[in-house]
Tab-separated table of C-alpha atoms in Angstrom:
chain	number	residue	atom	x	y	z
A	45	UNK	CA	0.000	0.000	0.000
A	46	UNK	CA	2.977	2.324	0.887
A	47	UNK	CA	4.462	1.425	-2.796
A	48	UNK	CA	1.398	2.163	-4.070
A	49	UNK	CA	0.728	5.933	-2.320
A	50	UNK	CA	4.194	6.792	-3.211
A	51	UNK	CA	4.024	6.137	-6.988
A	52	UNK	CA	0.278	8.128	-6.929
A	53	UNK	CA	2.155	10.921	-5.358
A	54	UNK	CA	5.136	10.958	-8.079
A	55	UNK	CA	2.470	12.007	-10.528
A	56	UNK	CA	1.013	15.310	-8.815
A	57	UNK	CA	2.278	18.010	-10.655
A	58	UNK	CA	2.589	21.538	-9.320
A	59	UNK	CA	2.096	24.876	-11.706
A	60	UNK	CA	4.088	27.887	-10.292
A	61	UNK	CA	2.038	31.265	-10.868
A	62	UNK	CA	5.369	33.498	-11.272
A	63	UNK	CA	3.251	36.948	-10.936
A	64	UNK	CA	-0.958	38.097	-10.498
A	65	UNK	CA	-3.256	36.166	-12.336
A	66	UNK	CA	-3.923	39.525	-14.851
A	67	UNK	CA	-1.992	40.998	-17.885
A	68	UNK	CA	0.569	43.501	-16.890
A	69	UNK	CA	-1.607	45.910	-18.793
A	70	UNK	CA	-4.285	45.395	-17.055
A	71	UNK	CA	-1.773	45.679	-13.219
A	72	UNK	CA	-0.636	49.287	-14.452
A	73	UNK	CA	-4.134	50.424	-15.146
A	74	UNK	CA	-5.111	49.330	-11.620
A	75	UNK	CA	-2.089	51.080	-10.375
A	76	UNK	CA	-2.348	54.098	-12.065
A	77	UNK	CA	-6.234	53.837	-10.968
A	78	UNK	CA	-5.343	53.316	-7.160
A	79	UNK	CA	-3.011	56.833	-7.457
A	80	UNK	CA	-5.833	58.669	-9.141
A	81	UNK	CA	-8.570	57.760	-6.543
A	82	UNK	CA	-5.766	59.231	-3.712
A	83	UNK	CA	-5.560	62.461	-6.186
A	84	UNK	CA	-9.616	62.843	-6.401
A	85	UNK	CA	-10.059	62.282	-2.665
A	86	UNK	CA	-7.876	64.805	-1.748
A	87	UNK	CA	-9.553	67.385	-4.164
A	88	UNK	CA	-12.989	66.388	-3.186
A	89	UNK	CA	-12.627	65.808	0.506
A	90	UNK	CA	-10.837	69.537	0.294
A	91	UNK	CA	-14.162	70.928	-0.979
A	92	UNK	CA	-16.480	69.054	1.467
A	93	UNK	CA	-14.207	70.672	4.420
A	94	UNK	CA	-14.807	73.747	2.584
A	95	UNK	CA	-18.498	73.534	1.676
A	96	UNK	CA	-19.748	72.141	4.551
A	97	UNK	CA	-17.490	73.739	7.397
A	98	UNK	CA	-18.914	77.449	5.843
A	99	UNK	CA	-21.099	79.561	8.100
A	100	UNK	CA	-24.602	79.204	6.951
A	101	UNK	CA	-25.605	81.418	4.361
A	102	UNK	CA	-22.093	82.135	3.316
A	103	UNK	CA	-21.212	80.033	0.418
A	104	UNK	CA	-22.941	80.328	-3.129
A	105	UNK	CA	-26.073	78.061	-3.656
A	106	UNK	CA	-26.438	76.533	-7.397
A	107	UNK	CA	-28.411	79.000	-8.578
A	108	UNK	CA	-26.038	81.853	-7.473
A	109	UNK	CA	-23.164	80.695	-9.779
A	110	UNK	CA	-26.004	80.100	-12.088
A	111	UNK	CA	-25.342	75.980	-12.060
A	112	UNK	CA	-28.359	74.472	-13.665
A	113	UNK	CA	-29.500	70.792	-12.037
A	114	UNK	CA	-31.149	69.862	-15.149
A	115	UNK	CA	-28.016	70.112	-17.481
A	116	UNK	CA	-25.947	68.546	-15.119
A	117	UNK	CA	-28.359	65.717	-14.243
A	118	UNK	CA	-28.319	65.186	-18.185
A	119	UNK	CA	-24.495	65.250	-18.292
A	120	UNK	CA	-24.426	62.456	-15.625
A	121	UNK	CA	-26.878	60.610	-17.954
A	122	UNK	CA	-24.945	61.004	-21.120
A	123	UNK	CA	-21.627	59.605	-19.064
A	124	UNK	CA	-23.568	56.564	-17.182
A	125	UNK	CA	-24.362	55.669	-21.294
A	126	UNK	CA	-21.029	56.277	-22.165
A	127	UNK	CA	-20.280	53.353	-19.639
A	128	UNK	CA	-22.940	51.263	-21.053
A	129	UNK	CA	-21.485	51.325	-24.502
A	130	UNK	CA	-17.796	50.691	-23.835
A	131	UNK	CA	-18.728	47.568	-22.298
A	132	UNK	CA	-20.888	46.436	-25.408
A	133	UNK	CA	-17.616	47.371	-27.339
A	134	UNK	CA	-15.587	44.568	-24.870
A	135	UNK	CA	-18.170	42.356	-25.607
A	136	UNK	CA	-18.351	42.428	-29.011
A	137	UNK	CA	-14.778	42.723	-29.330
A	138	UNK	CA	-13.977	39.362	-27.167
A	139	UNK	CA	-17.218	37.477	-30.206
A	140	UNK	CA	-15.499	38.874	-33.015
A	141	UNK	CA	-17.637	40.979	-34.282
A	142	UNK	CA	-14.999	44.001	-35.034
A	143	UNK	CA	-17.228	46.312	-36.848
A	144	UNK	CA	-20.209	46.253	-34.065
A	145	UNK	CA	-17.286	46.962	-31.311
A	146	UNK	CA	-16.456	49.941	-33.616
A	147	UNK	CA	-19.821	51.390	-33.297
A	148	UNK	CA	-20.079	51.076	-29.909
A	149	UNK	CA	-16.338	52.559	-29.280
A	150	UNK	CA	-17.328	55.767	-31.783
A	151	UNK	CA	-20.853	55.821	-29.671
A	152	UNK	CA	-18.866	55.881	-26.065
A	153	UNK	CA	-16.608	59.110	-28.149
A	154	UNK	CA	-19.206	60.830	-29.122
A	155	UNK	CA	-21.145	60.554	-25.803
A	156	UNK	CA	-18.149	61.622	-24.218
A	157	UNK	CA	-18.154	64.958	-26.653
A	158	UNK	CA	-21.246	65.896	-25.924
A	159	UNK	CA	-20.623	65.826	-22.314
A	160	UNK	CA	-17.312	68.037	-22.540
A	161	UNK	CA	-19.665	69.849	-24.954
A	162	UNK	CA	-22.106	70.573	-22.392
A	163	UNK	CA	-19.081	71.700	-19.710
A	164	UNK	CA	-17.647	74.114	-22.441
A	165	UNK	CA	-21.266	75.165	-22.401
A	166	UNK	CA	-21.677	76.086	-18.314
A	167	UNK	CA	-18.167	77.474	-18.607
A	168	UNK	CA	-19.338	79.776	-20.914
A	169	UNK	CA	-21.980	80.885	-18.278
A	170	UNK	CA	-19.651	80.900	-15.580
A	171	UNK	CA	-17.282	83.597	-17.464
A	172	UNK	CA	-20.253	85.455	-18.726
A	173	UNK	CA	-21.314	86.520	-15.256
A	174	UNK	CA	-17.886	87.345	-13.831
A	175	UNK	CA	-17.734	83.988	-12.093
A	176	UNK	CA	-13.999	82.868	-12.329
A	177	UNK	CA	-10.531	82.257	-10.438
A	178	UNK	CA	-8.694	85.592	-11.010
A	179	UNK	CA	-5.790	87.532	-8.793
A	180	UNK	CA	-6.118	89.571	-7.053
A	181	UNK	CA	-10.236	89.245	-7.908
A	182	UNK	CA	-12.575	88.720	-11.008
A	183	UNK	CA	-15.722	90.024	-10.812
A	184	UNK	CA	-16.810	88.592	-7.282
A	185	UNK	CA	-16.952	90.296	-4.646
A	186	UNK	CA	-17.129	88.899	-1.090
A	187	UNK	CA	-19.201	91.631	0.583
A	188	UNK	CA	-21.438	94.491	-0.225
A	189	UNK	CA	-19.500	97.811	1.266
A	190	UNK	CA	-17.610	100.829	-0.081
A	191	UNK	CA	-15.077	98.987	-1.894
A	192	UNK	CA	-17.318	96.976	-4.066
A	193	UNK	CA	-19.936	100.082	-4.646
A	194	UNK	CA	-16.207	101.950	-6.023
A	195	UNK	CA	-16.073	98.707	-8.079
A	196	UNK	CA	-19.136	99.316	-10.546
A	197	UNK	CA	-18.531	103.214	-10.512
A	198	UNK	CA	-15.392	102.809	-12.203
A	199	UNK	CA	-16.908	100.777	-15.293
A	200	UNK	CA	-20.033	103.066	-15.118
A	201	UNK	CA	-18.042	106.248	-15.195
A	202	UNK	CA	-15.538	104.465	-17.777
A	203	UNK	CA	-18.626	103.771	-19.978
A	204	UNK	CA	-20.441	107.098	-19.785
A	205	UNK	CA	-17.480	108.992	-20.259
A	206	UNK	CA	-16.571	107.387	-23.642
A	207	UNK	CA	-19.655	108.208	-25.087
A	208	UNK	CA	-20.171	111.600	-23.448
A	209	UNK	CA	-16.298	112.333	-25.869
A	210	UNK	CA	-17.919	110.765	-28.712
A	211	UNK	CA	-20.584	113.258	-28.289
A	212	UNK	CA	-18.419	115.928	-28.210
A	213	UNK	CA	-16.587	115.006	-30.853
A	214	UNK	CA	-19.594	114.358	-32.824
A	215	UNK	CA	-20.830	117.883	-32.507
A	216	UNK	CA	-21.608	118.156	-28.594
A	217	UNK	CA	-20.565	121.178	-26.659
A	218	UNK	CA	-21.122	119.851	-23.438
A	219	UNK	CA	-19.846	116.463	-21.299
A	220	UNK	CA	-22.156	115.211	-18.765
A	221	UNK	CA	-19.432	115.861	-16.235
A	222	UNK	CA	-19.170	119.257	-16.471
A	223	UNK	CA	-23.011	119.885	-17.532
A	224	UNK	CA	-24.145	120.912	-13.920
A	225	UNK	CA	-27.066	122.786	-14.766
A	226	UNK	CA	-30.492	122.456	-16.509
A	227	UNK	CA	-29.672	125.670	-18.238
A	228	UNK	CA	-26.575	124.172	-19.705
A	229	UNK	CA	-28.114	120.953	-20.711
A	230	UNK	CA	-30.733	122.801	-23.141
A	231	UNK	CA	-27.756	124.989	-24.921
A	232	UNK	CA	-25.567	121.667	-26.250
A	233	UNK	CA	-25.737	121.426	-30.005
A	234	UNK	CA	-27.688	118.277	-30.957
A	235	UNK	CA	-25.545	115.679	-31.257
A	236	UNK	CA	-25.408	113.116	-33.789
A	237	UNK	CA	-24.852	110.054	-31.815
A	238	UNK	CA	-27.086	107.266	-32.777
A	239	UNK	CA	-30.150	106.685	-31.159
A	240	UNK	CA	-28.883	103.445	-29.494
A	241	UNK	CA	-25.889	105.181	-28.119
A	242	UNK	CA	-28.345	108.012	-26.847
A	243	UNK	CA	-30.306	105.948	-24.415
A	244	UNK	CA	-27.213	103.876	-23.833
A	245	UNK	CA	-25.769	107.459	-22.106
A	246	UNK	CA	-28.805	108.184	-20.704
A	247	UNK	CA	-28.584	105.042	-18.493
A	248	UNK	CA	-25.318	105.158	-17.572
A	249	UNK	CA	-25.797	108.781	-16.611
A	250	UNK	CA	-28.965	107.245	-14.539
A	251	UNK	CA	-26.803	104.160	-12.971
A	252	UNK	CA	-24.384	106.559	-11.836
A	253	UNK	CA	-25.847	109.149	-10.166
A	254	UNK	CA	-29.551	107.559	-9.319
A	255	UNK	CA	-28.211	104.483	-7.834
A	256	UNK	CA	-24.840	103.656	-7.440
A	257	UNK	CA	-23.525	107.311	-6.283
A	258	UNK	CA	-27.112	107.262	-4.615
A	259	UNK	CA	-25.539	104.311	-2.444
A	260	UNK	CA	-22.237	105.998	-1.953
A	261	UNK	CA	-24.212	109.008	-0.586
A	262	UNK	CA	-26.475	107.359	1.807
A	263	UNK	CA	-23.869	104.713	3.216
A	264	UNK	CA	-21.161	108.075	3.645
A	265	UNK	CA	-23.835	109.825	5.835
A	266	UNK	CA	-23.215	110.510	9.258
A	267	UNK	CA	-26.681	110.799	9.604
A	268	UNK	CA	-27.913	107.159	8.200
A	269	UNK	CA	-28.322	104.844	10.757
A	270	UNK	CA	-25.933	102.084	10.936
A	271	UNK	CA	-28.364	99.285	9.633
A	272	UNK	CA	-29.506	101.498	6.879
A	273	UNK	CA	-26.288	101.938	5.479
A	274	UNK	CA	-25.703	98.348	5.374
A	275	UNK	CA	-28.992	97.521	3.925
A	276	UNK	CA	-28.805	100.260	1.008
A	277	UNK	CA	-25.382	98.515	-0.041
A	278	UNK	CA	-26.184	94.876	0.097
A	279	UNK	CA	-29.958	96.399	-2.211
A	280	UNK	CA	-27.461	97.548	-4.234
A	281	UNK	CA	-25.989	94.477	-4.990
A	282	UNK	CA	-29.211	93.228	-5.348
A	283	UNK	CA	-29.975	95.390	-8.150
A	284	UNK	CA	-26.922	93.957	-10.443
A	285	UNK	CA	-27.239	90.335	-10.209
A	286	UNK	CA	-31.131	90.080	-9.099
A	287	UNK	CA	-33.076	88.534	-6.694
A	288	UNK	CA	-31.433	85.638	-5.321
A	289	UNK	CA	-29.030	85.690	-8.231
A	290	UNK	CA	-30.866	83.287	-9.378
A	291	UNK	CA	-31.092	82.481	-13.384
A	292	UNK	CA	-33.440	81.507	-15.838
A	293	UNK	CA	-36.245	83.500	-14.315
A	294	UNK	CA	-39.387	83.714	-16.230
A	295	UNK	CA	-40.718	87.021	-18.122
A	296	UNK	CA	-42.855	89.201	-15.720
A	297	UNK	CA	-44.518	92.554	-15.943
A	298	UNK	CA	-43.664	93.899	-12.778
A	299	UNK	CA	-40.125	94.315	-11.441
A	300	UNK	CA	-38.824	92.388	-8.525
A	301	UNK	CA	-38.152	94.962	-6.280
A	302	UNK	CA	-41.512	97.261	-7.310
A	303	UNK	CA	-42.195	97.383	-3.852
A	304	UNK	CA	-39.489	98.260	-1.965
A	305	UNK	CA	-38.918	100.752	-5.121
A	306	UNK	CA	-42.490	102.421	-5.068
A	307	UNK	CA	-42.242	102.517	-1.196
A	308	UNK	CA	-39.010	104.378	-1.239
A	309	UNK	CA	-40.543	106.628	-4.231
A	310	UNK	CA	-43.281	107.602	-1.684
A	311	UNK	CA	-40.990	108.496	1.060
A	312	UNK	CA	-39.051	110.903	-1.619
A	313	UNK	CA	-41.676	112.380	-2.727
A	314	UNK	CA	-42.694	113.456	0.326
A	315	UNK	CA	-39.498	114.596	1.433
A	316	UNK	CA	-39.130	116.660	-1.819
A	317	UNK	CA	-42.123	118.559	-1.032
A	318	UNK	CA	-41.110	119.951	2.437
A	319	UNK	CA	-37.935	120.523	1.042
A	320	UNK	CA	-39.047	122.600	-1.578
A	321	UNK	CA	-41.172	124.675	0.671
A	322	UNK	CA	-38.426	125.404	2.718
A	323	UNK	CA	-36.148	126.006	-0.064
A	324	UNK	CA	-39.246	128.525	-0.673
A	325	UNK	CA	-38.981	129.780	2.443
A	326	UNK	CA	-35.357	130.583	2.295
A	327	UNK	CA	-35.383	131.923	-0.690
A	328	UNK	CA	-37.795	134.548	0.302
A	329	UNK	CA	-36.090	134.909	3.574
A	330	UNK	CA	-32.809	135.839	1.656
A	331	UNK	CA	-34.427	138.586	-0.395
A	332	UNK	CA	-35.859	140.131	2.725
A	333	UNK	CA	-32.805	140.282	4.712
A	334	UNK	CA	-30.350	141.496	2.207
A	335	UNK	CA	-29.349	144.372	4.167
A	336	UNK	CA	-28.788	142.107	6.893
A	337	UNK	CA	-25.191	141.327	8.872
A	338	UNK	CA	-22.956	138.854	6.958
A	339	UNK	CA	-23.346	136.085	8.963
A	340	UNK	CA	-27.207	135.697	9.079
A	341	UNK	CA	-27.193	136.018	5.323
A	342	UNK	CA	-24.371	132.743	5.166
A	343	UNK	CA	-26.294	130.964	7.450
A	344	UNK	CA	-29.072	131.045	5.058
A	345	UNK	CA	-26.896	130.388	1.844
A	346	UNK	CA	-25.589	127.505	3.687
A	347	UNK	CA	-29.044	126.530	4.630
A	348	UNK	CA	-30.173	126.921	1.062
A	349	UNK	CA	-27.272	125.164	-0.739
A	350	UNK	CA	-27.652	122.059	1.731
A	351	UNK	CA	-31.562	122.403	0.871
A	352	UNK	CA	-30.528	122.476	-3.182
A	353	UNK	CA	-27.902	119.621	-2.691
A	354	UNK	CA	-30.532	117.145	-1.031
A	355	UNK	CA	-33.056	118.164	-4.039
A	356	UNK	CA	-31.029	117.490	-6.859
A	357	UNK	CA	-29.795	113.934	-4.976
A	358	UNK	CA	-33.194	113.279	-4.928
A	359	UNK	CA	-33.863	114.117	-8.017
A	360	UNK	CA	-31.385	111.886	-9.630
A	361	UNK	CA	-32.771	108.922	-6.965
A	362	UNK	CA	-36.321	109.529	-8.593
A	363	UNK	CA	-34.980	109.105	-11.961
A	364	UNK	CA	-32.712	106.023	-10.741
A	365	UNK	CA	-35.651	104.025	-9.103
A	366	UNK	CA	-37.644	104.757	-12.200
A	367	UNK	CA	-34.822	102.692	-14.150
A	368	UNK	CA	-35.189	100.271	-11.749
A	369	UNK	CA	-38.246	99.992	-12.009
A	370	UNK	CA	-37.872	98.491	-15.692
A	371	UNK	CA	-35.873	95.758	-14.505
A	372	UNK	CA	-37.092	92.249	-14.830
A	373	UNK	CA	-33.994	90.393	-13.215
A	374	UNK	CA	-31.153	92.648	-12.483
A	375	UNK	CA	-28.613	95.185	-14.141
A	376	UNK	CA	-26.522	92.404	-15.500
A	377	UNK	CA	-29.056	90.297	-16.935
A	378	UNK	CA	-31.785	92.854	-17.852
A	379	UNK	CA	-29.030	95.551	-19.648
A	380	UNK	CA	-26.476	92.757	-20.649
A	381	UNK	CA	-23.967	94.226	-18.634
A	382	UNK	CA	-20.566	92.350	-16.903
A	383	UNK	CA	-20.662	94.497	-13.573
A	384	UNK	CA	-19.029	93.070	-10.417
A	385	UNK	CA	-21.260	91.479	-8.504
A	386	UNK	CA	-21.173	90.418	-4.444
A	387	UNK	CA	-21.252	86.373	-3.659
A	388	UNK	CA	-19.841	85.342	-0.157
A	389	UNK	CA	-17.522	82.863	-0.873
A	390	UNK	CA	-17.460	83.371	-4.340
A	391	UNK	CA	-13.844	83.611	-5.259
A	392	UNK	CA	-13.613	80.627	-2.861
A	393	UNK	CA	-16.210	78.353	-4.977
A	394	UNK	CA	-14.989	79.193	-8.220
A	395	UNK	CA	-11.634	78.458	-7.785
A	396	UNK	CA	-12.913	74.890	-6.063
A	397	UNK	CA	-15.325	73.945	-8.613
A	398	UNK	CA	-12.657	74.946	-11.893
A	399	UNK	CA	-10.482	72.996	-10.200
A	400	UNK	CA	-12.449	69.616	-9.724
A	401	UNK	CA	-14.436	69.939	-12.777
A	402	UNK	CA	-11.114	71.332	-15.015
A	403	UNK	CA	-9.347	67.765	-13.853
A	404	UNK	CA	-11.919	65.879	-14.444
A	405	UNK	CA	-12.679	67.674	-18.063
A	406	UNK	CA	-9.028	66.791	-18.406
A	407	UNK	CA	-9.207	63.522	-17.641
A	408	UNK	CA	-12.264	62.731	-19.992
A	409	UNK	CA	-9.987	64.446	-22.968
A	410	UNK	CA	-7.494	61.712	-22.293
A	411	UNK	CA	-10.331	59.051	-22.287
A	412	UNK	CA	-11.105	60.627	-25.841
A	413	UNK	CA	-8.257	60.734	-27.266
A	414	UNK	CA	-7.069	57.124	-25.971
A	415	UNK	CA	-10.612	56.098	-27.981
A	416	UNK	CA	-9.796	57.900	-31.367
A	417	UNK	CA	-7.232	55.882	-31.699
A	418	UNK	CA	-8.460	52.616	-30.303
A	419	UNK	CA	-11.534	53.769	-33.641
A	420	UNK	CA	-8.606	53.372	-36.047
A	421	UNK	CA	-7.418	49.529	-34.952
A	422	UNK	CA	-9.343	46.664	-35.901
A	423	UNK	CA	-11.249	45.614	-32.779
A	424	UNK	CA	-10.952	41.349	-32.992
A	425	UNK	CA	-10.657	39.372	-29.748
A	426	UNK	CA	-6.726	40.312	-29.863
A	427	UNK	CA	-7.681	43.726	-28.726
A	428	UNK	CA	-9.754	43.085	-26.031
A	429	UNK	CA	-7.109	43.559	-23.357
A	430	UNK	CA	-6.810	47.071	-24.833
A	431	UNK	CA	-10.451	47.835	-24.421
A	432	UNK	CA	-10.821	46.661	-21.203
A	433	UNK	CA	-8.103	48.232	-19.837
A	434	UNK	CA	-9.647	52.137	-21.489
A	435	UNK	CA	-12.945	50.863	-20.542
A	436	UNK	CA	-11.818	50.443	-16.587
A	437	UNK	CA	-9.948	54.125	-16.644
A	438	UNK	CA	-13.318	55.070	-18.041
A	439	UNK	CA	-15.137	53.853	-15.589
A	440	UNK	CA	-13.302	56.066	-12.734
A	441	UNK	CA	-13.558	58.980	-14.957
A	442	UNK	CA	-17.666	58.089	-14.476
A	443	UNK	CA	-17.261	57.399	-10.942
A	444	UNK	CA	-15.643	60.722	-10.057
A	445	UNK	CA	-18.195	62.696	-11.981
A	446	UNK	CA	-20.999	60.576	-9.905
A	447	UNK	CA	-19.353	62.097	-6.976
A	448	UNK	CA	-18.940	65.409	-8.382
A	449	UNK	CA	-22.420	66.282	-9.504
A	450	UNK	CA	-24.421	66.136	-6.012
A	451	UNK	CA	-21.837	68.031	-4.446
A	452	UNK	CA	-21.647	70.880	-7.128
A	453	UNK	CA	-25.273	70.566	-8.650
A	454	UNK	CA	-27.519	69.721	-5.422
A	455	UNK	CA	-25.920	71.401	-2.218
């Protein structure tokens, strides 16, 4: 029996596996995989600390970088397909059938087109608005004070001023600048700028001076109370980007901020009648006491030219809230203008959500490229290795993204 045991075990043969049961193609995707998932955890985890360790209220919603759910939710679609057909491709590829693995491999590059498409497409909206990384700032503004109400003078003034020379040198005699009275105003030569560029002045003139130096003036007053002056600031960034920033609002006939606007006209108007009875009043008081001693008589100039000041603010307020009042959305939207506008955390977001969605843009480039080329071989069971091995790095490239839409798109 012993004989017998020994000669059965002569004939057991052992195989020796000198490395992992896979294709070394197949081991340096996986390790070139395992490096990439430590490079997208690190990039994502740094914008969960960010997003979710924010004060409330202080980092942009979707709609304030105007990030639309329904685009990205069709992205996310288009990629999830993309998966679907580079796995037909394998399959077909391993039965032989090269020109059906062809179709597939062109439908998994044009799917991935249309979703870099779609990206170029919300990048587009995100540099439209001002949204973007930029030192020392692009158009975003962290707050609504001084600083930021500075901000859209400057393009404002810049604007106004170019076509108030143009008018000049068209035949003007006059600059808004330096036309300070109503008397001045009706002896300019008619100018020959185009009707277009006419109204275009006539805003600016009305942005400036009924709304944004309106602003200035009210937040600079001594006499404002401290809450006001905050308020009339962060309404005034309210004015250039809208309600809510939000996008995509619907057409409607009345403005967004009629009510706060018609209130304020009210209030005005009011105050412009008493202060034209007392500018009345002085007025009459000056004439009767011209013989009077010096200083009475510069006391009442003084009065009267504070009086005179207030009115013509006012005046310039009425005709700024009656722009205003013509707005649908806001400034930006509304007049199709690129002013700076104020989003907490702003700067902060966009240079986060470039930077996750630029890699991963990146990354889905390299996917395309790698199948251009993989359309130009003849796909028999030879080259399945090959498409497995794009077909796993596309997979990540679909995983990240399903990590990267609710975090960008839904919080």
């Amino acid at each position: 029996m012993g004989h017998d045991e020994s000669e059965h075990q002569d004939h057991i043969q052992l195989e020796y596996q000198p490395a992992l049961p896979m294709s070394n193609g197949k081991l340096i995707v996986w390790l070139f995989l395992s490096t990439e998932i430590m490079f997208f955890a690190g990039l994502i985890g740094t914008y969960i600390v960010l997003r979710f360790g924010a004060p409330a209220g202080t980092w942009p919603t979707p709609a304030d970088v105007h990030l639309s759910e329904p685009i990205g939710a069709f992205n996310t679609f288009v990629l999830i397909c993309s998966s679907v057909t580079v796995v037909l491709c394998l399959e077909a590829c391993r039965a032989g059938r090269a020109a059906t693995a062809k179709r597939w491999l062109f439908s998994t590059f044009l799917l991935g087109s249309v979703f870099l498409g779609v990206k170029v497409y919300e990048y587009n909206q995100k540099f439209s608005h001002g949204i973007y990384p930029k030192k020392p700032r692009s158009l975003l503004h962290e707050r609504a004070n001084l600083e930021y109400a500075a901000a859209l003078r400057s393009p404002l003034k810049a604007k106004r001023d170019e076509l108030d020379k143009k008018k000049v040198e068209l035949g003007g005699s006059e600059t808004t600048e330096n036309a300070e009275s109503e008397e001045a105003g009706e002896k300019q030569v008619e100018s020959r700028l185009e009707e277009s560029e006419e109204r275009d002045l006539q805003k600016y003139n009305r942005l400036l001076s009924g709304v944004v130096e309106w602003a200035e003036y009210v937040a600079t007053d001594p006499a404002t109370p401290e809450a006001e002056r905050r308020d009339v600031l962060v309404q005034l960034a309210n004015y250039v980007s809208g309600p809510g920033h939000a996008h995509g609002h619907a057409e409607t006939e009345v403005s967004p901020f009629a009510g706060q606007l018609d209130q304020e006209r009210d209030e005005l108007k009011a105050e412009q009648d008493r202060l034209e009875e007392k500018q009345r009043q002085l007025l009459a008081a000056r004439q009767n006491n011209s013989g009077s001693e010096a200083t009475q008589k510069a006391d009442i100039q003084s009065d009267l030219a504070a009086v005179e000041g207030r009115l013509k603010r006012i005046s310039h307020r009425m005709d700024g809230i009656g722009l205003l009042r013509e707005l649908k959305h806001g400034i930006n939207e509304d007049y199709q203008m690129h002013l700076p506008i104020v989003l907490p955390s702003g700067n902060m977001w966009a240079s986060t959500y470039f930077l996750l969605t630029g890699f991963h843009a990146l990354h889905v480039l390299v996917g395309l490229i790698v199948f251009a080329i993989g359309m130009g071989m003849y796909l028999d069971p030879e080259k399945a290795g090959f498409i497995e091995n794009i077909g796993l790095y596309w997979h990540f490239v679909d995983l990240v993204w399903i990590f990267l839409f609710p975090l960008l798109y839904l919080f």
